[in-house]
mmCIF file of C-alpha atoms in Angstrom:
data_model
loop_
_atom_site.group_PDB
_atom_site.id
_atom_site.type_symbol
_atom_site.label_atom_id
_atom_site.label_comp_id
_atom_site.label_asym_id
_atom_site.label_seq_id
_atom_site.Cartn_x
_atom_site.Cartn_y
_atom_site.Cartn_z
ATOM 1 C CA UNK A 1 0.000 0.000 0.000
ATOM 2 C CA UNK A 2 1.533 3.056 -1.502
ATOM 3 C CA UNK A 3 0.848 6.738 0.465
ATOM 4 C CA UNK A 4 -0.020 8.011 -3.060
ATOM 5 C CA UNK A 5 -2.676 5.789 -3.556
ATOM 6 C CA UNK A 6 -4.500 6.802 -0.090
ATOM 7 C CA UNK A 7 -3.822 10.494 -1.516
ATOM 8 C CA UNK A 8 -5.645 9.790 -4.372
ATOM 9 C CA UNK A 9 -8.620 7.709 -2.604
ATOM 10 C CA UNK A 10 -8.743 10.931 -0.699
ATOM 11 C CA UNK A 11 -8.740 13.564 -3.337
ATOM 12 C CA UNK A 12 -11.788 11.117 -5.123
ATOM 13 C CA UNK A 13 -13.684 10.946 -2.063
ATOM 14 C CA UNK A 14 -13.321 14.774 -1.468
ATOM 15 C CA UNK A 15 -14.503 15.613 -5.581
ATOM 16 C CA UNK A 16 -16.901 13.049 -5.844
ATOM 17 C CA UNK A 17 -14.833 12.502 -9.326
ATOM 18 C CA UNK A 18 -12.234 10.972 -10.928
ATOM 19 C CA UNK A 19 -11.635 13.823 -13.426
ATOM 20 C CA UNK A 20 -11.487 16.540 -10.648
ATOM 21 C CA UNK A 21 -9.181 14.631 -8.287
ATOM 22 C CA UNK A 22 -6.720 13.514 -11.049
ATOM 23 C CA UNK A 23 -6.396 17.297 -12.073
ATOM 24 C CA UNK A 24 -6.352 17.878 -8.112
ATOM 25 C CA UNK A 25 -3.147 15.632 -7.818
ATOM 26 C CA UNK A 26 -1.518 16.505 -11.461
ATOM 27 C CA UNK A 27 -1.905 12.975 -13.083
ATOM 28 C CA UNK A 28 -3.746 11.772 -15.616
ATOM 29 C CA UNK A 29 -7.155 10.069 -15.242
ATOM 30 C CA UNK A 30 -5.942 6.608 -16.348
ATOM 31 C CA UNK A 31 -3.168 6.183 -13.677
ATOM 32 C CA UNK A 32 -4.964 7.686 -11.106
ATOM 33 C CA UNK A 33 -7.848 5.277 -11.788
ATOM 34 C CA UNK A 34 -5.162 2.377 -12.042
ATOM 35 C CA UNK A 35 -3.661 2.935 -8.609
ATOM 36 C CA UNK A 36 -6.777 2.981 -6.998
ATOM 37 C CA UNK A 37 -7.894 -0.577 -8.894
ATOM 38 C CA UNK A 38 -4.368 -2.118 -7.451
ATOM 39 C CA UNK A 39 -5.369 -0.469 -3.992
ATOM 40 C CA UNK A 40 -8.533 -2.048 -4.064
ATOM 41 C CA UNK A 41 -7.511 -5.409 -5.375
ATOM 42 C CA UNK A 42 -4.800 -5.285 -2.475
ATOM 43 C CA UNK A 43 -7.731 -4.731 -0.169
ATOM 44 C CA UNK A 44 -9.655 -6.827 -1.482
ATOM 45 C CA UNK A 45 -12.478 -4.707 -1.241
ATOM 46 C CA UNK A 46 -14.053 -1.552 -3.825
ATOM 47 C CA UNK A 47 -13.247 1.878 -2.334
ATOM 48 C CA UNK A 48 -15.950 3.540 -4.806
ATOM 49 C CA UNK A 49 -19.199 3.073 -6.243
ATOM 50 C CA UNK A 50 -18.623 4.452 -10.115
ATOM 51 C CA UNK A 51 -21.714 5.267 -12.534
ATOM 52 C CA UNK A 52 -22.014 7.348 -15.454
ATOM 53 C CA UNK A 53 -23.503 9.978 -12.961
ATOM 54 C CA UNK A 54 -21.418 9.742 -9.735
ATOM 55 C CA UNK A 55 -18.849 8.732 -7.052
ATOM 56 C CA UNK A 56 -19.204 7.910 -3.839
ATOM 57 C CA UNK A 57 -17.656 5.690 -1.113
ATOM 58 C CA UNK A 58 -18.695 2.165 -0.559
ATOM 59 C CA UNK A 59 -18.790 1.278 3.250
ATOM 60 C CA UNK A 60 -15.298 -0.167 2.724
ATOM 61 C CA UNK A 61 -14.077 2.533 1.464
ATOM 62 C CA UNK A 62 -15.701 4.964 4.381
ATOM 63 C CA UNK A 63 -14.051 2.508 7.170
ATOM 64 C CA UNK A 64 -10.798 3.239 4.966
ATOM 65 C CA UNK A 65 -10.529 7.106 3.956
ATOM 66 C CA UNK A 66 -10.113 7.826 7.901
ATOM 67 C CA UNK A 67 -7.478 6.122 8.113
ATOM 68 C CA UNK A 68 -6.058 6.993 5.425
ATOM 69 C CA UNK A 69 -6.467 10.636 5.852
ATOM 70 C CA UNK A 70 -4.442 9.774 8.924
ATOM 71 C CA UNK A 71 -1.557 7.878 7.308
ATOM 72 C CA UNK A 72 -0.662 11.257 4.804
ATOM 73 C CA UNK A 73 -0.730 13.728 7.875
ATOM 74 C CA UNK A 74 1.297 11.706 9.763
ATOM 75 C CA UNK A 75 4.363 11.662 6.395
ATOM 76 C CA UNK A 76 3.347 14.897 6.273
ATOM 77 C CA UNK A 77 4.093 15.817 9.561
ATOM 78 C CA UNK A 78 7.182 13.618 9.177
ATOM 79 C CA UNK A 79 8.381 15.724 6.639
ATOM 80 C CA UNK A 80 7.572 19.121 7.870
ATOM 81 C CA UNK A 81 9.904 17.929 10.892
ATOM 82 C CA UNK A 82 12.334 16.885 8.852
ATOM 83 C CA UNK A 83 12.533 20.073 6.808
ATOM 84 C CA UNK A 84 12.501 22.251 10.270
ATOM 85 C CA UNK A 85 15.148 20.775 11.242
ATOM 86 C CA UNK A 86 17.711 21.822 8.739
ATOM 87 C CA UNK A 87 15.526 25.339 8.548
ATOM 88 C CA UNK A 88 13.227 25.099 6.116
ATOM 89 C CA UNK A 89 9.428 25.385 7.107
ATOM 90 C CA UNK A 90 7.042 23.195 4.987
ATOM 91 C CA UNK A 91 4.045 21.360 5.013
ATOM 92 C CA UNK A 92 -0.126 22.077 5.273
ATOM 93 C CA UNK A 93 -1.141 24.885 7.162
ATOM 94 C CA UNK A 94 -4.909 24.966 7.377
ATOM 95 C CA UNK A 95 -6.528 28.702 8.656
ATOM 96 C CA UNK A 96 -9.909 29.281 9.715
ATOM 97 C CA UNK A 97 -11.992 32.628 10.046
ATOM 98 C CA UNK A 98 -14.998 34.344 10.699
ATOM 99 C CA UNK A 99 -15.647 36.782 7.477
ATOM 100 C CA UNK A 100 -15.773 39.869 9.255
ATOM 101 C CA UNK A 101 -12.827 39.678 11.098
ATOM 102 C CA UNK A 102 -10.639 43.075 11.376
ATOM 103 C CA UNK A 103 -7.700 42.875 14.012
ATOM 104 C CA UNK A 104 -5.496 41.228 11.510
ATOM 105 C CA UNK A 105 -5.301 41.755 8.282
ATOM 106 C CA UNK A 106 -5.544 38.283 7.341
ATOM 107 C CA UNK A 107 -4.240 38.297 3.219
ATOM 108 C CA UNK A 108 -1.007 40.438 3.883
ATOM 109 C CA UNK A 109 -0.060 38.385 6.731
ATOM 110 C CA UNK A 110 -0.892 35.037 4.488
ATOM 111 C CA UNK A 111 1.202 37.230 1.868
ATOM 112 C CA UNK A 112 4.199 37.732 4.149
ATOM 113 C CA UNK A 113 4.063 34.018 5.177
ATOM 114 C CA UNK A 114 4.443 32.686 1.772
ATOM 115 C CA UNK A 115 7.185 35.147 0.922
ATOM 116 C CA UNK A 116 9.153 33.941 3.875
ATOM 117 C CA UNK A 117 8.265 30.109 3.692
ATOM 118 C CA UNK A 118 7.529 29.473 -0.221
ATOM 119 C CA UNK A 119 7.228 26.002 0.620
ATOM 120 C CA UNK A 120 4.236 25.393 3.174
ATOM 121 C CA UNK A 121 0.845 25.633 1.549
ATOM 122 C CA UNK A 122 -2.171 27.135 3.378
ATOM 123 C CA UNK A 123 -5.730 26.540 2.437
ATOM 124 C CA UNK A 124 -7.814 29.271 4.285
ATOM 125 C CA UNK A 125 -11.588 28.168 5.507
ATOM 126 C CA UNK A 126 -14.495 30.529 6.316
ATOM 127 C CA UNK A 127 -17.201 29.306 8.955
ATOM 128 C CA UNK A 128 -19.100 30.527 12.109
ATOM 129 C CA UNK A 129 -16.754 30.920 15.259
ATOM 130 C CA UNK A 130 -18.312 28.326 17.196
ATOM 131 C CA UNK A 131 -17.498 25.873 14.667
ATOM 132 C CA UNK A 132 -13.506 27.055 14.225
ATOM 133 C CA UNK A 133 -13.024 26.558 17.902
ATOM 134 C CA UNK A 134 -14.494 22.701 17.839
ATOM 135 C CA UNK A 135 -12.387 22.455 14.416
ATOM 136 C CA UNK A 136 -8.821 23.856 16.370
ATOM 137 C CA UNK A 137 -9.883 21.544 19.202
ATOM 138 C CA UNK A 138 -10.329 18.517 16.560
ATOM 139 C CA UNK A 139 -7.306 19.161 14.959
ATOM 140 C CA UNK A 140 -9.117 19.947 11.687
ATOM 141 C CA UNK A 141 -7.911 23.387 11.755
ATOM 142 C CA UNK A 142 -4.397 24.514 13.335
ATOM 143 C CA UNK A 143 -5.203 28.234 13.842
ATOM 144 C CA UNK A 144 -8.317 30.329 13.475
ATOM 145 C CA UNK A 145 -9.815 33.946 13.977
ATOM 146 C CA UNK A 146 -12.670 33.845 15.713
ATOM 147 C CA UNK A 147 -15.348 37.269 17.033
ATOM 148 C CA UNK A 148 -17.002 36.467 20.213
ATOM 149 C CA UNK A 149 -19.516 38.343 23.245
ATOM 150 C CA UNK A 150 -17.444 39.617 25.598
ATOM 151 C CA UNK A 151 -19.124 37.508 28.237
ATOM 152 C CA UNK A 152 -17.708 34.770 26.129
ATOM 153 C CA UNK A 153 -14.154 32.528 25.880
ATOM 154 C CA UNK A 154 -12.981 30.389 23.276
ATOM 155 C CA UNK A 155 -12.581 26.751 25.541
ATOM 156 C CA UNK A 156 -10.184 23.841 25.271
ATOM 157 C CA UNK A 157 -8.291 25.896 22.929
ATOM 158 C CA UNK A 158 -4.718 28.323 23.278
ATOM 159 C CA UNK A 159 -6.240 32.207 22.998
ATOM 160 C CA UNK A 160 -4.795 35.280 22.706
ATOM 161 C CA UNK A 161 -7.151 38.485 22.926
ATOM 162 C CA UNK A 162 -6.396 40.582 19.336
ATOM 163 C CA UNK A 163 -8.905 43.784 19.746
ATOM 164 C CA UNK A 164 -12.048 44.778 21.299
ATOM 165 C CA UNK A 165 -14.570 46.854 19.394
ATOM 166 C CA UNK A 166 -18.151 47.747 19.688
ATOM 167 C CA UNK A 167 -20.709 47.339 16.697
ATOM 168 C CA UNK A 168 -22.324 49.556 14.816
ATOM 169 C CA UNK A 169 -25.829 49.739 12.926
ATOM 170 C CA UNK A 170 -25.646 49.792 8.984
ATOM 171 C CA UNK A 171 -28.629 50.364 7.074
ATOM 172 C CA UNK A 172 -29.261 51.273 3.447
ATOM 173 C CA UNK A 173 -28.738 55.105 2.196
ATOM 174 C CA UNK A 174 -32.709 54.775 2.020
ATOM 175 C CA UNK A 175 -33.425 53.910 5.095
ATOM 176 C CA UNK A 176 -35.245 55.849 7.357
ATOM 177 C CA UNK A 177 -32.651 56.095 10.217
ATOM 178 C CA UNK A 178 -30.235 56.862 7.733
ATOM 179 C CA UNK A 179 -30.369 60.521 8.472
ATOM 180 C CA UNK A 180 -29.364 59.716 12.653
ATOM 181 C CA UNK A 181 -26.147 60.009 13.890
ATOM 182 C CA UNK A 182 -26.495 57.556 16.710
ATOM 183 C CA UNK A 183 -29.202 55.526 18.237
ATOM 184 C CA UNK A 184 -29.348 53.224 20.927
ATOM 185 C CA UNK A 185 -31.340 50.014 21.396
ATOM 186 C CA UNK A 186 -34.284 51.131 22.271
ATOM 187 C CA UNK A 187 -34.895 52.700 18.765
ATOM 188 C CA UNK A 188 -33.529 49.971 17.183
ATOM 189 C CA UNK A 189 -35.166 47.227 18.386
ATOM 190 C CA UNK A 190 -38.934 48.710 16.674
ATOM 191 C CA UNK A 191 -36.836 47.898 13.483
ATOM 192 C CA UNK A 192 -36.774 45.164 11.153
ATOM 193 C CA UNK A 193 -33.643 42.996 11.319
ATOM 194 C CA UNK A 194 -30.913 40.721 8.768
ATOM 195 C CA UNK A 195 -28.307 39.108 11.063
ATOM 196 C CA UNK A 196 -26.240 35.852 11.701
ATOM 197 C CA UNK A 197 -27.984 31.986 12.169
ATOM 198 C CA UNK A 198 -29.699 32.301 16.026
ATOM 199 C CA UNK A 199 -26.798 30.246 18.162
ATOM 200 C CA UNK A 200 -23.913 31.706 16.469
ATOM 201 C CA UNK A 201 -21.303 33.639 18.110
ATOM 202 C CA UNK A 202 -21.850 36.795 15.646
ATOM 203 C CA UNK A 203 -25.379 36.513 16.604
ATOM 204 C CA UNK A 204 -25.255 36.450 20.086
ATOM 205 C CA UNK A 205 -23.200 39.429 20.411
ATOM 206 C CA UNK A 206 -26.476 41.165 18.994
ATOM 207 C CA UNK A 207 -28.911 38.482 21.279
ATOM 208 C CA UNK A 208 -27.144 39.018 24.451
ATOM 209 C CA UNK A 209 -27.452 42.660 24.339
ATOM 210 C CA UNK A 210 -30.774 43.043 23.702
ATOM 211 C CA UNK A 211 -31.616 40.883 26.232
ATOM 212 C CA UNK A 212 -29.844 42.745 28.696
ATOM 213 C CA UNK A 213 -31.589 46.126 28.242
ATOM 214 C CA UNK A 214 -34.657 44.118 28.351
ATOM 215 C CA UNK A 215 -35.764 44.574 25.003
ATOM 216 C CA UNK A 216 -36.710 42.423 22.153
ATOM 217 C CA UNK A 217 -36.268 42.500 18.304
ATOM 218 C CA UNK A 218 -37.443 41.086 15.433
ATOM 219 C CA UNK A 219 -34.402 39.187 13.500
ATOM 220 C CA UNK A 220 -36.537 38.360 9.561
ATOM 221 C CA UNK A 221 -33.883 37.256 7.594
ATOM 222 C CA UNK A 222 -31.118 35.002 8.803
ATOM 223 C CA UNK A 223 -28.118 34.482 6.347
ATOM 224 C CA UNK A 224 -25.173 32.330 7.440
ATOM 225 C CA UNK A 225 -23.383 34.343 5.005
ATOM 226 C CA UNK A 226 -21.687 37.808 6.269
ATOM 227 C CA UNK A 227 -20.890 39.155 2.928
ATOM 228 C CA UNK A 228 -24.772 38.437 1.571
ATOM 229 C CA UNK A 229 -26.179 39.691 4.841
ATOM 230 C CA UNK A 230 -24.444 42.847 4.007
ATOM 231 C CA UNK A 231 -26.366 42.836 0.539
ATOM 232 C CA UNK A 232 -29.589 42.028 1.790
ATOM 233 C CA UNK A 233 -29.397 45.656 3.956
ATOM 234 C CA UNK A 234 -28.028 47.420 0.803
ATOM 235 C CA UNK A 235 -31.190 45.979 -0.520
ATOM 236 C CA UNK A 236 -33.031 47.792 2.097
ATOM 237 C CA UNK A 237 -34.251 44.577 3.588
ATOM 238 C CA UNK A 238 -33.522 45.726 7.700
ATOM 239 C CA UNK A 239 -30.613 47.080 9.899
ATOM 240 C CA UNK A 240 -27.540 45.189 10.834
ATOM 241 C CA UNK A 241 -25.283 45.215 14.029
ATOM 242 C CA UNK A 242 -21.443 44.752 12.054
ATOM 243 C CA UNK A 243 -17.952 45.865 13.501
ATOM 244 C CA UNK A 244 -17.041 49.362 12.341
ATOM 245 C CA UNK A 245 -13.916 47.683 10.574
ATOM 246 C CA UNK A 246 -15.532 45.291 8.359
ATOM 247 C CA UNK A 247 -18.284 48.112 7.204
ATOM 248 C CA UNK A 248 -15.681 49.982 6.312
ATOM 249 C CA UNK A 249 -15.007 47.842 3.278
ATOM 250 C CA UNK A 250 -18.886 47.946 2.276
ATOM 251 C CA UNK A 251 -19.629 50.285 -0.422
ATOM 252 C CA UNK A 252 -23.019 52.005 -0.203
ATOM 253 C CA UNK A 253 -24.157 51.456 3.304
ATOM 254 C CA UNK A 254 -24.809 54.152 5.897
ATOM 255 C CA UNK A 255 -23.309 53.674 9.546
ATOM 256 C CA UNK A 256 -24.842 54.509 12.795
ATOM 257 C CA UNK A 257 -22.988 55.302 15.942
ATOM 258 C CA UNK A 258 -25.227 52.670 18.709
ATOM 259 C CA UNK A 259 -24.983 54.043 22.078
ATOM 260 C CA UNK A 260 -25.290 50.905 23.657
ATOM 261 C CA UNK A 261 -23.895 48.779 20.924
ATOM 262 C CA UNK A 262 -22.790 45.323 21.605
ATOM 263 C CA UNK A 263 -19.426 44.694 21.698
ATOM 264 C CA UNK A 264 -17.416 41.832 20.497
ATOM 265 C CA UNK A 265 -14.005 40.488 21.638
ATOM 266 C CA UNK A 266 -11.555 39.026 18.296
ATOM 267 C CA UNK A 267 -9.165 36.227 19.282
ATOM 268 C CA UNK A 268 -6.866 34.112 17.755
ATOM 269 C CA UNK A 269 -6.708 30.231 18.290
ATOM 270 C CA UNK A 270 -4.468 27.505 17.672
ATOM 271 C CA UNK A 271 -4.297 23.922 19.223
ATOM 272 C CA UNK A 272 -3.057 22.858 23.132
ATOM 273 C CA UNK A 273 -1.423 19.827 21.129
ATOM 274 C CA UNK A 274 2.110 20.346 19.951
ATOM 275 C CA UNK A 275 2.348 23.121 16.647
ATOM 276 C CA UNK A 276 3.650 21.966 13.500
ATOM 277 C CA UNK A 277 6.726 24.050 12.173
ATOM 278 C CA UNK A 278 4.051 25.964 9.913
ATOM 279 C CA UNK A 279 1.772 26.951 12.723
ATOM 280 C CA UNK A 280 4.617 28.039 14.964
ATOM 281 C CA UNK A 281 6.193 30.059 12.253
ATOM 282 C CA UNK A 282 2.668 31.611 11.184
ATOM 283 C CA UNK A 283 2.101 32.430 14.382
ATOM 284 C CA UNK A 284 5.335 33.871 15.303
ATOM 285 C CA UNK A 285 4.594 36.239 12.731
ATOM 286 C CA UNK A 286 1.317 36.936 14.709
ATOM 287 C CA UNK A 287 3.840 38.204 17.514
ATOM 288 C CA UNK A 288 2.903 34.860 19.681
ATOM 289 C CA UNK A 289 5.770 33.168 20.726
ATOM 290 C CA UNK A 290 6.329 29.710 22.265
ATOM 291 C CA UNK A 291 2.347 30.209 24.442
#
């Protein structure tokens, strides 16, 4: 059993095709296809399920791609050591972030990474920050940028604190309270809102606040994407709560100072378990040392 067969098995089961994961791994269809047969005839078992339609995983080959998956991080890892030892850092380094995150500029410091260490490759992920900390603590992930309540920690993670900032209310030029200066809760919560999933950190921020003054609000369209939320108010569709920094790269939106806005704490995470050479150096540029 070859590793570059269980990196092919891997980059079929991640496509759902034999086309996209030979392009994926830079071989041709035909000897991509022919290592997996000899895999599977060394198994004894089919990996996929082919038709003219689709591919997908038999149950052997579910019980297998874990493994698998397991078996390339681990020569991986091997060889990221390897290469740190003698200097050189290389390897996967996987980033996660909330969209609207503003303490760090996130693509210069991915550009000065790559210009020091050519040879580690990053793939950058986008979710909710509830989900980034349970993919840091799952290994998944090595470090993430997360925006939580201030009430609020990330847990069973490393953390440090990157800026504090209160939110602001961004409606469309349209919009009746586009004229005000500031408002406060009160006022806002009569109007119509577009905001975050209900359970999310981003959302809660907003949730918790409310609450707290005693006051209720009506939340009518939910978007787990930041970027669309942000064109649903430009659509004059209702009033979002956003940090100041992220609005500031919105074109044609009007901000409103909030009194009483809820604030929101930005952290970065990275794993308790022991970094890989392209964590420690990423995060080294991050000014975090050995934490």
């Amino acid at each position: 059993m070859e590793l570059q067969q269980m990196r092919y098995v891997i980059a079929v089961a991640e496509t759902n095709s034999f086309t996209r994961a030979a392009q994926r791994c830079l071989v041709v269809q035909s000897a991509l296809s022919h290592q997996i047969a000899r895999l599977e005839r060394e198994l004894g078992a089919r990996l996929f399920e082919r038709t003219s339609r689709r591919v997908r995983l038999t149950p052997a080959g579910a019980a297998f791609l874990p493994a698998a998956r397991q078996c390339v991080d681990a020569a991986e890892r091997a060889a990221a050591e390897v290469a740190a030892a003698v200097g050189e850092v290389r390897g996967r380094l996987a980033v996660g972030l909330i969209p609207t995150v503003a303490a760090v500029d996130v693509p210069n410091v991915l550009k000065d990474f790559h210009r020091r260490h050519p040879k580690a490759r990053v793939s950058l992920g986008v979710g909710a920050s509830d989900e980034l900390v349970e993919q840091v603590r799952q290994g998944e992930i090595e470090v993430a940028f997360l925006g939580v309540p201030v009430t609020a920690r990330p847990r069973g993670v490393m953390a440090r604190e990157m800026a504090r900032e209160r939110l602001v209310a961004v409606v469309s030029p349209d919009h009746p309270l586009a004229g005000e200066t500031s408002v406060d809760l009160h006022r806002l919560s009569s109007e119509v809102f577009v905001d975050l999933p209900a359970k999310t950190a981003g959302r809660a921020q907003s949730d918790l606040a409310f609450s707290a003054a005693g006051l209720t609000r009506e939340v009518a369209f939910e978007v787990t994407n930041a970027d669309y939320l942000a064109r649903l108010v430009g659509a004059g569709l209702g009033v979002a709560l956003l940090p100041p920094a992220y609005v500031a790269g919105l074109a044609g939106m009007t901000t409103i100072e909030v009194t009483d806005a809820p604030a929101r704490v930005e952290y970065v995470i990275w794993g308790r378990e022991r970094r890989s050479p392209a964590a420690a150096a990423f995060l080294e540029l991050l000014g975090i040392g050995g934490e």
